[in-house]
Amino acid sequence: MPDQLRIARPDDWHLHLRDGAALAAVLPHSARQFARAIVMPNLRPPVVRVEQALAYRRRILDALPAGAAFEPLMTLYLTDTTPPEEMRRAREAGIVAIKLYPAGATTNSDAGVTDLKRVAAVLEAAEREGVVLLVHGEVTDPEVDVFDREAVFIERHLVGLRRSFPGLKIVLEHVTTKQGADYVAEAGQNTAATLTAHHLLYNRNALFAGGMRPHWYCLPILKREEHRRALVAAATSGSGRFFLGTDSAPHASALKEHASGCAGCYTGLHALELYAQAFDGAGKLDRLEGFASFHGADFYGLPRNAGTATLRREAWTVPEVLPFGEAELKPLAGGETLAWRLVAADIGSSQ
Ligand code: NCD
Ligand code: ZN
């Protein structure tokens, strides 16, 4: 078994960086792990216009530690009232994607889309301009069981969306079910999916092991073991349409350990090590590089990174608590031992 793994420098195709003191706290972790990241626009207020995205990008760059090489790839939050012209302006400004949150589906999604018909003209413009559509694929219908919301979203909305805009690149984000993985595998070259480390490593039992564990609570929620296995199979399949997206979503620990706890797992600190653990567990470490470093860039039509990241088989313990502005942040699996450690990141000559 190899004890060292060197891969091309990876990217994170779904990341929450927040803003202000929280941004300053988590950004160094992501910049150490990844060369680029698709930055989610669910701030308060949401990032709905090109100017807001460019100002947010500037705040991210200003918060980078000296010497870090990290490129934030910006996204716009799609609302019922996004003007179609915003898609051309987005493309011209280098904004790569728009994010569809069904209204009320997750953290800071109140301004999301209430009916897909209302955004048809925007999606047509996105298709024309080559702006990628990122989808939080869960229905919000309270009649639908929380564990079924992804599968029902695919049936009720995604199949039709895919058919209406065949040229639109769609990423079904943080896929959590066998239905999601199967759908994407069969949906053709313009449909892809990101997979989080936590959905590859854990099933829903993790939420309740030894008591209710809020740090394992995220949306979409962890599913049954059969789904986890299907996700691992998709991630390690070698298919270019499955790639890494941490969905690292930091919340102050007091807001997660709460009567109405926030959804989101913090993995920005140790994402690559968590993915290595999942791929190693499947005996597929040789597939990690494609998943982490090539497939996403290829799907987005962006160049692959020049640098490298080196992981070593070396046990280390995930810290239990990290500073988070005035608050505290608890990383997923804090206090647990991981088998792989990121020991070096070489940023390459072209960055
Ligand atoms: C995300 C957050 O906290 O912003 N939470 C989560 O559970 N993943 C929102 C999201 O991506 O759904
Ligand atoms: Zn997310």
mmCIF file of C-alpha atoms and ligand atoms in Angstrom, residues 14 16 40 99 101 136 174 219 247 249, ligand 2:
data_model
loop_
_atom_site.group_PDB
_atom_site.id
_atom_site.type_symbol
_atom_site.label_atom_id
_atom_site.label_comp_id
_atom_site.label_asym_id
_atom_site.label_seq_id
_atom_site.Cartn_x
_atom_site.Cartn_y
_atom_site.Cartn_z
ATOM 1 C CA HIS A 14 -18.984 23.932 -3.719
ATOM 2 C CA HIS A 16 -19.385 28.399 1.806
ATOM 3 C CA MET A 40 -21.696 29.985 -2.646
ATOM 4 C CA LYS A 99 -27.224 29.000 -7.872
ATOM 5 C CA TYR A 101 -32.100 27.377 -4.165
ATOM 6 C CA HIS A 136 -29.763 22.588 -4.560
ATOM 7 C CA HIS A 174 -24.089 17.617 -2.920
ATOM 8 C CA LEU A 219 -28.740 19.617 4.183
ATOM 9 C CA ASP A 247 -20.169 21.981 0.933
ATOM 10 C CA ALA A 249 -20.615 25.240 5.721
HETATM 11 ZN ZN ZN B 2 -23.860 24.332 0.264
#
